[in-house]
Coordinates of N, CA and C in Angstrom, one line a residue:
Chain A
G1028 N 9.9 -122.8 48.3 CA 10.6 -123.5 49.3 C 9.8 -123.9 50.5
A1029 N 10.4 -124.7 51.4 CA 9.6 -125.1 52.5 C 9.4 -124.0 53.5
G1030 N 8.2 -124.0 54.1 CA 7.9 -123.0 55.1 C 8.3 -123.4 56.4
V1031 N 7.7 -122.7 57.4 CA 8.0 -123.0 58.8 C 7.2 -124.3 59.1
S1032 N 7.8 -125.3 59.8 CA 7.1 -126.5 60.1 C 7.1 -126.6 61.6
Q1033 N 6.0 -127.2 62.1 CA 5.8 -127.4 63.6 C 5.3 -128.8 63.8
S1034 N 5.8 -129.4 64.9 CA 5.3 -130.7 65.3 C 5.2 -130.8 66.8
P1035 N 4.2 -131.6 67.3 CA 3.1 -132.2 66.6 C 2.1 -131.2 66.2
S1036 N 1.2 -131.5 65.3 CA 0.1 -130.6 65.0 C -0.9 -130.5 66.1
N1037 N -1.1 -131.6 66.8 CA -2.0 -131.7 67.9 C -1.4 -132.4 69.1
K1038 N -1.6 -132.0 70.3 CA -1.1 -132.7 71.5 C -2.1 -132.6 72.6
V1039 N -2.5 -133.8 73.0 CA -3.4 -133.9 74.2 C -2.6 -134.5 75.3
T1040 N -2.6 -133.8 76.5 CA -1.9 -134.3 77.6 C -2.7 -134.1 78.9
E1041 N -2.2 -134.8 79.9 CA -2.9 -134.7 81.2 C -2.2 -133.6 82.0
K1042 N -3.0 -133.0 82.8 CA -2.5 -132.0 83.7 C -1.3 -132.5 84.5
G1043 N -0.3 -131.7 84.6 CA 0.9 -132.1 85.4 C 2.0 -132.7 84.5
K1044 N 1.7 -133.1 83.3 CA 2.7 -133.7 82.4 C 3.5 -132.6 81.8
D1045 N 4.7 -133.0 81.3 CA 5.5 -132.1 80.5 C 5.3 -132.3 79.0
V1046 N 5.4 -131.2 78.3 CA 5.3 -131.4 76.8 C 6.4 -130.6 76.1
E1047 N 6.7 -131.1 74.9 CA 7.7 -130.4 74.1 C 7.1 -130.2 72.7
L1048 N 7.2 -128.9 72.3 CA 6.7 -128.5 71.0 C 7.9 -128.1 70.1
R1049 N 7.9 -128.5 68.8 CA 9.1 -128.3 68.0 C 8.7 -127.3 66.9
C1050 N 9.7 -126.5 66.5 CA 9.6 -125.6 65.4 C 10.8 -125.7 64.5
D1051 N 10.6 -125.8 63.2 CA 11.7 -125.8 62.2 C 11.5 -124.6 61.3
P1052 N 12.3 -123.6 61.5 CA 12.1 -122.4 60.7 C 12.5 -122.5 59.3
I1053 N 12.2 -121.5 58.5 CA 12.6 -121.4 57.1 C 14.2 -121.4 57.1
S1054 N 14.7 -122.1 56.2 CA 16.2 -122.2 56.1 C 16.8 -120.8 55.8
G1055 N 17.8 -120.4 56.6 CA 18.4 -119.1 56.4 C 17.8 -118.0 57.2
H1056 N 16.7 -118.3 57.9 CA 16.1 -117.3 58.8 C 16.8 -117.3 60.1
T1057 N 17.2 -116.2 60.5 CA 18.0 -116.1 61.8 C 17.1 -115.8 63.0
A1058 N 15.9 -115.2 62.7 CA 15.0 -114.8 63.8 C 13.9 -115.8 64.0
L1059 N 13.6 -116.2 65.2 CA 12.6 -117.2 65.4 C 11.7 -116.7 66.6
Y1060 N 10.4 -116.8 66.5 CA 9.5 -116.3 67.5 C 8.5 -117.4 67.9
W1061 N 8.1 -117.5 69.2 CA 7.0 -118.3 69.6 C 5.9 -117.4 70.1
Y1062 N 4.7 -117.7 69.7 CA 3.5 -117.1 70.2 C 2.5 -118.1 70.7
R1063 N 1.6 -117.6 71.5 CA 0.5 -118.5 72.0 C -0.9 -117.8 71.6
Q1064 N -1.8 -118.6 71.1 CA -3.1 -118.0 70.8 C -4.2 -118.8 71.4
S1065 N -4.8 -118.2 72.4 CA -6.0 -118.9 73.0 C -7.2 -118.7 72.2
L1066 N -8.2 -119.5 72.4 CA -9.4 -119.4 71.6 C -10.0 -118.0 71.5
G1067 N -10.2 -117.5 70.3 CA -10.8 -116.2 70.1 C -9.9 -115.1 70.5
Q1068 N -8.7 -115.3 70.8 CA -7.8 -114.2 71.2 C -6.7 -113.9 70.1
G1069 N -6.1 -112.8 70.3 CA -4.9 -112.5 69.5 C -3.7 -113.3 69.8
L1070 N -2.6 -113.0 69.2 CA -1.4 -113.7 69.5 C -0.6 -113.1 70.7
E1071 N -0.2 -113.9 71.6 CA 0.6 -113.5 72.7 C 2.0 -113.9 72.5
F1072 N 2.9 -112.9 72.5 CA 4.3 -113.2 72.4 C 4.9 -114.0 73.6
L1073 N 5.7 -114.9 73.3 CA 6.3 -115.7 74.3 C 7.8 -115.5 74.4
I1074 N 8.5 -115.8 73.3 CA 10.0 -115.7 73.3 C 10.5 -115.5 71.9
Y1075 N 11.7 -114.8 71.8 CA 12.3 -114.5 70.5 C 13.8 -114.8 70.5
F1076 N 14.2 -115.5 69.5 CA 15.6 -115.8 69.3 C 16.1 -115.1 68.1
Q1077 N 17.3 -114.5 68.2 CA 18.0 -113.9 67.1 C 19.4 -114.4 67.1
G1078 N 19.8 -115.2 66.1 CA 21.1 -115.7 65.9 C 21.6 -116.3 67.2
N1079 N 22.8 -115.9 67.6 CA 23.5 -116.4 68.8 C 23.3 -115.6 70.0
S1080 N 22.4 -114.5 69.8 CA 22.2 -113.6 71.0 C 21.4 -114.3 72.0
A1081 N 21.4 -113.7 73.2 CA 20.6 -114.3 74.3 C 19.1 -114.0 73.9
P1082 N 18.3 -115.0 74.1 CA 16.9 -114.9 73.7 C 16.1 -113.8 74.6
D1083 N 15.1 -113.2 74.0 CA 14.2 -112.3 74.7 C 13.1 -113.2 75.3
K1084 N 13.1 -113.4 76.6 CA 12.2 -114.3 77.2 C 11.0 -113.5 77.9
S1085 N 10.9 -112.3 77.6 CA 10.0 -111.4 78.4 C 8.6 -111.8 78.3
G1086 N 8.2 -112.6 77.3 CA 6.8 -113.0 77.2 C 6.4 -114.3 77.9
L1087 N 7.4 -115.1 78.4 CA 7.1 -116.4 79.0 C 6.2 -116.2 80.2
P1088 N 5.1 -116.8 80.3 CA 4.1 -116.5 81.4 C 4.5 -117.1 82.8
S1089 N 5.4 -118.0 82.8 CA 5.8 -118.6 84.1 C 7.1 -119.4 83.9
D1090 N 7.7 -119.8 85.0 CA 9.0 -120.5 84.9 C 8.7 -122.0 84.5
R1091 N 7.5 -122.3 84.3 CA 7.2 -123.7 83.7 C 7.5 -123.7 82.2
F1092 N 7.6 -122.5 81.6 CA 7.9 -122.4 80.2 C 9.3 -122.1 80.0
S1093 N 9.9 -122.9 79.0 CA 11.3 -122.6 78.6 C 11.4 -123.0 77.1
A1094 N 12.4 -122.4 76.5 CA 12.6 -122.7 75.1 C 14.1 -122.7 74.8
E1095 N 14.5 -123.5 73.8 CA 15.9 -123.4 73.4 C 15.9 -123.5 71.8
R1096 N 17.0 -123.1 71.3 CA 17.2 -123.1 69.9 C 18.6 -123.7 69.6
T1097 N 18.7 -124.8 69.0 CA 20.0 -125.5 68.8 C 20.5 -125.2 67.4
G1098 N 21.8 -124.8 67.4 CA 22.5 -124.6 66.1 C 21.9 -123.5 65.3
G1099 N 21.2 -122.6 66.0 CA 20.6 -121.5 65.2 C 19.5 -121.9 64.3
S1100 N 18.9 -123.1 64.5 CA 17.8 -123.5 63.6 C 16.6 -124.0 64.4
V1101 N 16.5 -125.3 64.6 CA 15.3 -125.8 65.2 C 15.2 -125.3 66.7
S1102 N 13.9 -125.1 67.0 CA 13.6 -124.6 68.4 C 12.6 -125.6 69.1
T1103 N 12.8 -125.7 70.4 CA 11.9 -126.5 71.2 C 11.3 -125.7 72.3
L1104 N 10.0 -125.6 72.4 CA 9.3 -125.0 73.5 C 8.9 -126.1 74.5
T1105 N 9.3 -126.0 75.7 CA 8.9 -127.0 76.7 C 8.0 -126.4 77.8
I1106 N 7.0 -127.0 78.1 CA 6.1 -126.6 79.2 C 6.1 -127.7 80.2
Q1107 N 6.5 -127.4 81.4 CA 6.6 -128.4 82.5 C 5.3 -128.3 83.3
R1108 N 4.9 -129.4 83.8 CA 3.8 -129.5 84.8 C 2.6 -128.7 84.2
T1109 N 2.1 -129.2 83.0 CA 1.1 -128.4 82.3 C -0.2 -128.2 83.1
Q1110 N -0.8 -127.1 82.9 CA -2.0 -126.7 83.5 C -3.1 -126.6 82.5
Q1111 N -4.4 -126.6 82.9 CA -5.4 -126.5 81.9 C -5.4 -125.1 81.2
E1112 N -4.9 -124.1 81.8 CA -4.9 -122.8 81.2 C -3.8 -122.7 80.2
D1113 N -2.9 -123.7 80.1 CA -1.9 -123.7 79.0 C -2.5 -124.2 77.7
S1114 N -3.7 -124.7 77.7 CA -4.4 -125.1 76.5 C -4.5 -123.9 75.5
A1115 N -4.0 -124.1 74.3 CA -4.0 -123.0 73.3 C -3.3 -123.5 72.0
V1116 N -3.3 -122.7 71.0 CA -2.5 -123.0 69.8 C -1.1 -122.3 70.0
Y1117 N 0.0 -123.0 69.9 CA 1.3 -122.4 70.0 C 1.8 -122.3 68.6
L1118 N 2.1 -121.0 68.2 CA 2.6 -120.7 66.9 C 4.0 -120.3 66.9
C1119 N 4.8 -120.8 65.9 CA 6.1 -120.4 65.7 C 6.2 -119.6 64.4
A1120 N 7.1 -118.6 64.4 CA 7.3 -117.8 63.2 C 8.8 -117.5 63.0
S1121 N 9.2 -117.3 61.8 CA 10.6 -117.0 61.6 C 10.7 -115.8 60.6
S1122 N 11.8 -115.1 60.7 CA 12.0 -114.0 59.7 C 13.5 -114.0 59.3
L1123 N 13.8 -113.3 58.3 CA 15.1 -113.3 57.7 C 16.2 -112.8 58.7
G1124 N 15.8 -111.8 59.5 CA 16.7 -111.3 60.4 C 16.0 -110.3 61.3
P1125 N 16.7 -109.6 62.2 CA 16.0 -108.7 63.2 C 15.4 -107.5 62.5
A1126 N 16.0 -107.1 61.4 CA 15.4 -105.9 60.7 C 14.3 -106.3 59.7
A1127 N 14.2 -107.5 59.5 CA 13.1 -108.0 58.5 C 11.8 -108.0 59.2
D1128 N 10.8 -107.3 58.6 CA 9.5 -107.2 59.3 C 8.6 -108.3 59.0
T1129 N 8.8 -109.0 57.9 CA 7.9 -110.1 57.6 C 8.2 -111.3 58.4
Q1130 N 7.2 -111.7 59.2 CA 7.3 -113.0 59.9 C 6.4 -114.0 59.2
Y1131 N 7.0 -115.2 59.0 CA 6.2 -116.3 58.4 C 5.9 -117.3 59.5
F1132 N 4.6 -117.6 59.5 CA 4.1 -118.5 60.6 C 4.0 -119.9 60.2
G1133 N 4.3 -120.8 61.1 CA 4.0 -122.2 60.9 C 2.6 -122.5 61.2
P1134 N 2.2 -123.8 61.0 CA 0.8 -124.2 61.1 C 0.3 -124.3 62.6
G1135 N 1.2 -124.2 63.5 CA 0.8 -124.3 64.9 C 0.7 -125.7 65.5
T1136 N 0.8 -125.7 66.8 CA 0.5 -126.9 67.6 C -0.6 -126.6 68.5
R1137 N -1.7 -127.4 68.4 CA -2.8 -127.2 69.3 C -2.6 -128.1 70.5
L1138 N -2.5 -127.5 71.6 CA -2.2 -128.2 72.9 C -3.5 -128.2 73.7
T1139 N -3.9 -129.4 74.1 CA -5.1 -129.5 75.0 C -4.6 -130.2 76.3
V1140 N -4.8 -129.5 77.4 CA -4.5 -130.1 78.7 C -5.8 -130.5 79.4
L1141 N -5.9 -131.8 79.6 CA -7.1 -132.3 80.3 C -7.0 -132.3 81.8
Chain B
Q873 N -5.0 -99.7 79.3 CA -5.3 -99.7 77.8 C -4.4 -100.7 77.1
K874 N -5.0 -101.5 76.3 CA -4.2 -102.5 75.5 C -3.3 -101.7 74.5
E875 N -2.2 -102.3 74.2 CA -1.2 -101.7 73.3 C -1.9 -101.6 71.9
V876 N -2.6 -102.6 71.4 CA -3.2 -102.6 70.1 C -4.6 -103.0 70.3
E877 N -5.5 -102.2 69.8 CA -7.0 -102.5 70.0 C -7.7 -102.6 68.7
Q878 N -8.5 -103.6 68.6 CA -9.4 -103.8 67.5 C -10.8 -104.1 67.9
N879 N -11.8 -103.7 67.1 CA -13.2 -104.1 67.4 C -13.3 -105.6 67.0
S880 N -13.8 -106.4 67.9 CA -13.8 -107.9 67.7 C -14.8 -108.3 66.6
G881 N -15.8 -107.4 66.3 CA -16.8 -107.8 65.3 C -17.8 -108.8 65.9
P882 N -18.4 -109.6 65.0 CA -18.1 -109.7 63.6 C -18.6 -108.5 62.8
L883 N -17.8 -108.1 61.7 CA -18.2 -107.1 60.8 C -18.8 -107.9 59.6
S884 N -20.0 -107.6 59.3 CA -20.7 -108.3 58.2 C -20.9 -107.3 57.0
V885 N -20.4 -107.6 55.8 CA -20.6 -106.8 54.7 C -21.1 -107.7 53.5
P886 N -21.9 -107.1 52.6 CA -22.4 -107.9 51.5 C -21.3 -108.0 50.4
E887 N -21.3 -109.1 49.7 CA -20.4 -109.3 48.6 C -20.3 -108.1 47.7
G888 N -19.1 -107.6 47.3 CA -18.9 -106.5 46.5 C -18.8 -105.2 47.2
A889 N -19.1 -105.1 48.5 CA -19.0 -103.9 49.2 C -17.5 -103.7 49.7
I890 N -17.3 -102.5 50.3 CA -16.0 -102.2 50.9 C -16.1 -102.6 52.4
A891 N -15.1 -103.3 52.8 CA -15.0 -103.7 54.2 C -13.9 -102.8 54.8
S892 N -14.2 -102.1 56.0 CA -13.3 -101.2 56.6 C -12.9 -101.7 58.0
L893 N -11.7 -102.0 58.2 CA -11.2 -102.6 59.5 C -10.3 -101.6 60.2
N894 N -10.5 -101.4 61.4 CA -9.7 -100.3 62.1 C -8.9 -100.9 63.3
C895 N -7.9 -100.2 63.6 CA -6.9 -100.6 64.7 C -6.3 -99.3 65.3
T896 N -6.3 -99.3 66.6 CA -5.6 -98.2 67.3 C -4.5 -98.7 68.1
Y897 N -3.4 -97.9 68.3 CA -2.3 -98.4 69.1 C -1.9 -97.3 70.1
S898 N -1.2 -97.7 71.1 CA -0.9 -96.8 72.2 C 0.5 -96.2 72.2
D899 N 1.4 -96.8 71.6 CA 2.8 -96.3 71.6 C 3.1 -95.4 70.5
R900 N 3.3 -94.1 70.8 CA 3.5 -93.1 69.8 C 4.7 -93.3 68.9
V901 N 5.7 -94.0 69.4 CA 6.9 -94.2 68.6 C 6.9 -95.5 67.8
S902 N 5.7 -96.1 67.7 CA 5.6 -97.3 66.9 C 6.1 -97.1 65.4
Q903 N 6.7 -98.1 64.9 CA 7.4 -97.9 63.6 C 6.8 -98.6 62.4
S904 N 6.3 -99.8 62.7 CA 5.9 -100.6 61.6 C 4.5 -101.2 61.9
F905 N 3.7 -101.3 60.9 CA 2.3 -101.7 61.1 C 2.0 -102.8 60.1
F906 N 1.2 -103.8 60.5 CA 1.0 -105.0 59.7 C -0.5 -105.4 59.8
W907 N -1.0 -105.9 58.7 CA -2.3 -106.6 58.8 C -2.1 -108.1 58.4
Y908 N -2.5 -109.0 59.2 CA -2.5 -110.4 59.0 C -3.9 -110.9 58.8
R909 N -4.1 -111.9 57.9 CA -5.4 -112.5 57.8 C -5.2 -113.9 58.3
Q910 N -6.2 -114.4 59.1 CA -6.2 -115.7 59.7 C -7.5 -116.4 59.4
Y911 N -7.5 -117.4 58.6 CA -8.7 -118.2 58.4 C -8.8 -119.2 59.6
S912 N -10.1 -119.6 59.8 CA -10.4 -120.4 61.0 C -9.5 -121.7 61.0
G913 N -8.8 -121.9 62.0 CA -8.0 -123.1 62.2 C -6.7 -123.0 61.4
K914 N -6.4 -121.9 60.9 CA -5.1 -121.7 60.1 C -4.2 -120.7 60.8
S915 N -3.0 -120.6 60.4 CA -2.0 -119.7 60.9 C -2.1 -118.3 60.2
P916 N -1.7 -117.3 60.9 CA -1.8 -116.0 60.2 C -0.9 -115.8 59.0
E917 N -1.4 -115.1 58.0 CA -0.5 -114.8 56.9 C -0.5 -113.3 56.6
L918 N 0.6 -112.7 56.3 CA 0.8 -111.3 56.1 C 0.1 -110.8 54.8
I919 N -0.7 -109.8 54.9 CA -1.3 -109.3 53.7 C -0.9 -107.9 53.4
M920 N -0.6 -107.1 54.4 CA -0.2 -105.7 54.1 C 0.8 -105.3 55.2
S921 N 1.7 -104.4 54.8 CA 2.6 -103.7 55.8 C 2.6 -102.3 55.4
I922 N 2.7 -101.4 56.4 CA 2.8 -100.0 56.1 C 3.7 -99.3 57.1
Y923 N 4.4 -98.3 56.7 CA 5.4 -97.7 57.6 C 5.3 -96.2 57.6
S924 N 4.7 -95.6 56.6 CA 4.6 -94.1 56.5 C 3.1 -93.7 56.5
N925 N 2.9 -92.5 57.0 CA 1.6 -91.9 56.9 C 1.0 -91.9 55.5
G926 N -0.3 -92.2 55.4 CA -0.9 -92.1 54.1 C -1.5 -93.5 53.8
D927 N -1.7 -93.7 52.5 CA -2.3 -94.9 52.0 C -1.3 -95.8 51.2
K928 N -1.5 -97.1 51.3 CA -0.7 -98.0 50.6 C -1.7 -99.0 50.0
E929 N -1.6 -99.1 48.6 CA -2.6 -100.0 48.0 C -1.9 -101.2 47.4
D930 N -2.6 -102.3 47.5 CA -2.1 -103.6 46.9 C -3.3 -104.4 46.5
G931 N -3.6 -104.3 45.2 CA -4.8 -105.0 44.7 C -6.0 -104.5 45.3
R932 N -6.8 -105.3 45.9 CA -8.1 -104.9 46.5 C -7.9 -104.3 47.9
F933 N -6.7 -104.4 48.4 CA -6.4 -104.0 49.8 C -5.7 -102.6 49.8
T934 N -6.2 -101.8 50.7 CA -5.5 -100.5 51.0 C -5.3 -100.4 52.5
A935 N -4.1 -100.1 52.9 CA -3.8 -99.8 54.3 C -3.6 -98.3 54.4
Q936 N -4.2 -97.8 55.5 CA -4.1 -96.4 55.8 C -3.5 -96.2 57.2
L937 N -2.5 -95.3 57.2 CA -1.8 -95.0 58.5 C -1.9 -93.6 58.9
N938 N -2.3 -93.3 60.1 CA -2.3 -91.9 60.6 C -1.6 -92.0 62.0
K939 N -0.3 -91.6 62.0 CA 0.5 -91.7 63.2 C 0.1 -90.7 64.2
A940 N -0.4 -89.5 63.8 CA -0.8 -88.5 64.7 C -2.0 -88.9 65.5
S941 N -2.9 -89.6 64.9 CA -4.1 -90.1 65.6 C -3.9 -91.6 66.1
Q942 N -2.8 -92.2 65.8 CA -2.4 -93.5 66.2 C -3.4 -94.5 65.8
Y943 N -3.8 -94.5 64.5 CA -4.6 -95.6 64.0 C -4.1 -96.0 62.7
V944 N -4.5 -97.3 62.4 CA -4.2 -97.9 61.1 C -5.4 -98.6 60.7
S945 N -5.7 -98.6 59.4 CA -6.9 -99.2 58.9 C -6.6 -100.0 57.7
L946 N -7.5 -101.0 57.4 CA -7.4 -101.8 56.2 C -8.8 -101.7 55.5
L947 N -8.7 -101.4 54.2 CA -9.9 -101.4 53.4 C -9.8 -102.5 52.4
I948 N -10.9 -103.2 52.3 CA -11.0 -104.3 51.3 C -12.1 -104.0 50.3
R949 N -11.7 -103.7 49.1 CA -12.7 -103.3 48.1 C -13.2 -104.6 47.4
D950 N -14.5 -104.5 46.9 CA -15.1 -105.6 46.2 C -14.9 -106.9 47.0
S951 N -15.4 -106.8 48.3 CA -15.3 -107.9 49.2 C -15.9 -109.2 48.6
Q952 N -15.1 -110.3 48.9 CA -15.6 -111.6 48.4 C -15.8 -112.5 49.6
P953 N -16.7 -113.5 49.4 CA -16.8 -114.5 50.5 C -15.5 -115.1 51.0
S954 N -14.6 -115.2 50.1 CA -13.3 -115.8 50.5 C -12.4 -114.9 51.4
D955 N -12.9 -113.6 51.5 CA -12.2 -112.7 52.4 C -12.7 -112.9 53.8
S956 N -13.7 -113.7 54.0 CA -14.2 -114.0 55.4 C -13.1 -114.6 56.2
A957 N -12.7 -114.0 57.3 CA -11.6 -114.4 58.1 C -11.4 -113.5 59.3
T958 N -10.5 -113.7 60.1 CA -10.1 -112.8 61.2 C -8.9 -112.0 60.7
Y959 N -9.0 -110.7 60.9 CA -7.9 -109.8 60.5 C -7.2 -109.3 61.7
L960 N -5.9 -109.6 61.8 CA -5.1 -109.2 63.0 C -4.3 -108.0 62.6
C961 N -4.3 -107.0 63.4 CA -3.5 -105.8 63.3 C -2.2 -106.1 64.2
A962 N -1.1 -105.7 63.7 CA 0.1 -105.9 64.5 C 1.0 -104.7 64.4
V963 N 1.7 -104.4 65.5 CA 2.5 -103.2 65.5 C 3.9 -103.6 66.0
K964 N 4.9 -103.1 65.4 CA 6.3 -103.2 65.9 C 6.7 -101.9 66.5
T965 N 7.1 -101.9 67.7 CA 7.3 -100.6 68.4 C 8.7 -100.7 69.1
A966 N 9.3 -99.6 69.2 CA 10.7 -99.5 69.7 C 10.7 -100.1 71.2
E967 N 9.7 -99.8 71.9 CA 9.7 -100.3 73.3 C 9.7 -101.8 73.4
Y968 N 9.2 -102.5 72.4 CA 9.2 -103.9 72.4 C 10.2 -104.6 71.5
G969 N 11.2 -103.8 71.1 CA 12.2 -104.4 70.2 C 11.7 -104.9 68.9
N970 N 12.0 -106.1 68.6 CA 11.6 -106.7 67.3 C 10.4 -107.5 67.4
K971 N 9.7 -107.5 68.5 CA 8.5 -108.3 68.7 C 7.3 -107.5 68.1
L972 N 6.4 -108.3 67.5 CA 5.1 -107.8 67.1 C 4.1 -107.8 68.2
V973 N 3.4 -106.8 68.4 CA 2.3 -106.7 69.4 C 1.0 -106.8 68.6
F974 N 0.2 -107.8 68.8 CA -1.0 -108.1 68.0 C -2.2 -107.6 68.8
G975 N -3.2 -107.1 68.0 CA -4.5 -106.9 68.5 C -5.3 -108.3 68.5
A976 N -6.4 -108.3 69.1 CA -7.2 -109.5 69.2 C -7.9 -109.9 68.0
G977 N -7.9 -109.0 67.0 CA -8.5 -109.4 65.7 C -9.9 -109.0 65.5
T978 N -10.3 -108.8 64.2 CA -11.7 -108.5 63.9 C -12.1 -109.5 62.9
I979 N -13.3 -110.1 63.3 CA -13.9 -111.1 62.4 C -14.6 -110.5 61.3
L980 N -14.3 -110.8 60.1 CA -15.0 -110.3 58.9 C -15.8 -111.4 58.2
R981 N -17.1 -111.1 58.0 CA -18.0 -112.0 57.3 C -18.5 -111.3 56.0
V982 N -18.2 -111.9 54.9 CA -18.7 -111.4 53.6 C -19.8 -112.3 53.1
K983 N -21.0 -111.7 53.0 CA -22.2 -112.5 52.7 C -22.5 -112.4 51.2
S984 N -22.7 -113.6 50.6 CA -23.0 -113.6 49.1 C -24.5 -113.5 48.9

């Protein structure tokens, strides 16, 4: 079946612009996660959605970052007034549910802020 | 101290040898432990999970967990050049709910 999909695969933007990154999880997966991976670094947790519960936003680095998940499926990560330090690969993952340990990752969106 | 620590490497091993990758974690009540493989420019993929002390084998891979010492390791037997990748250790811990806390990864290079 289809895996996690993300779009765009690459995004180049100018400092100060807003960007939207999209994630389409595996059908039937209720849990969705956003991570950020800077060059040569591990994955940094950003935000976690589970069903209709309030999201866990504890990893968002600043109020310029926000995310929503509509209809319990597709999620959008928005970064306002982008800065050069926002440049990274943004990875989305989904899992069957909160008790499911296996997270399946999408291909990521590489964001470059000039 | 970082929650999950790994030696960044690179760890270089000859083809056919055993590669040993190590990971330590700080939260004693951590529950679940995972090894992800990430090829350059690709997203991570899960290769092993382990929950109980001891060894868990899957093909050429063996995960080892020692909760008393707070470390988890991954052994790759008969290493192949195709095993060359970054290996990420991840821990699910009660303090962090259902989030995975990742180490920075160890680069493995298998030389033919």
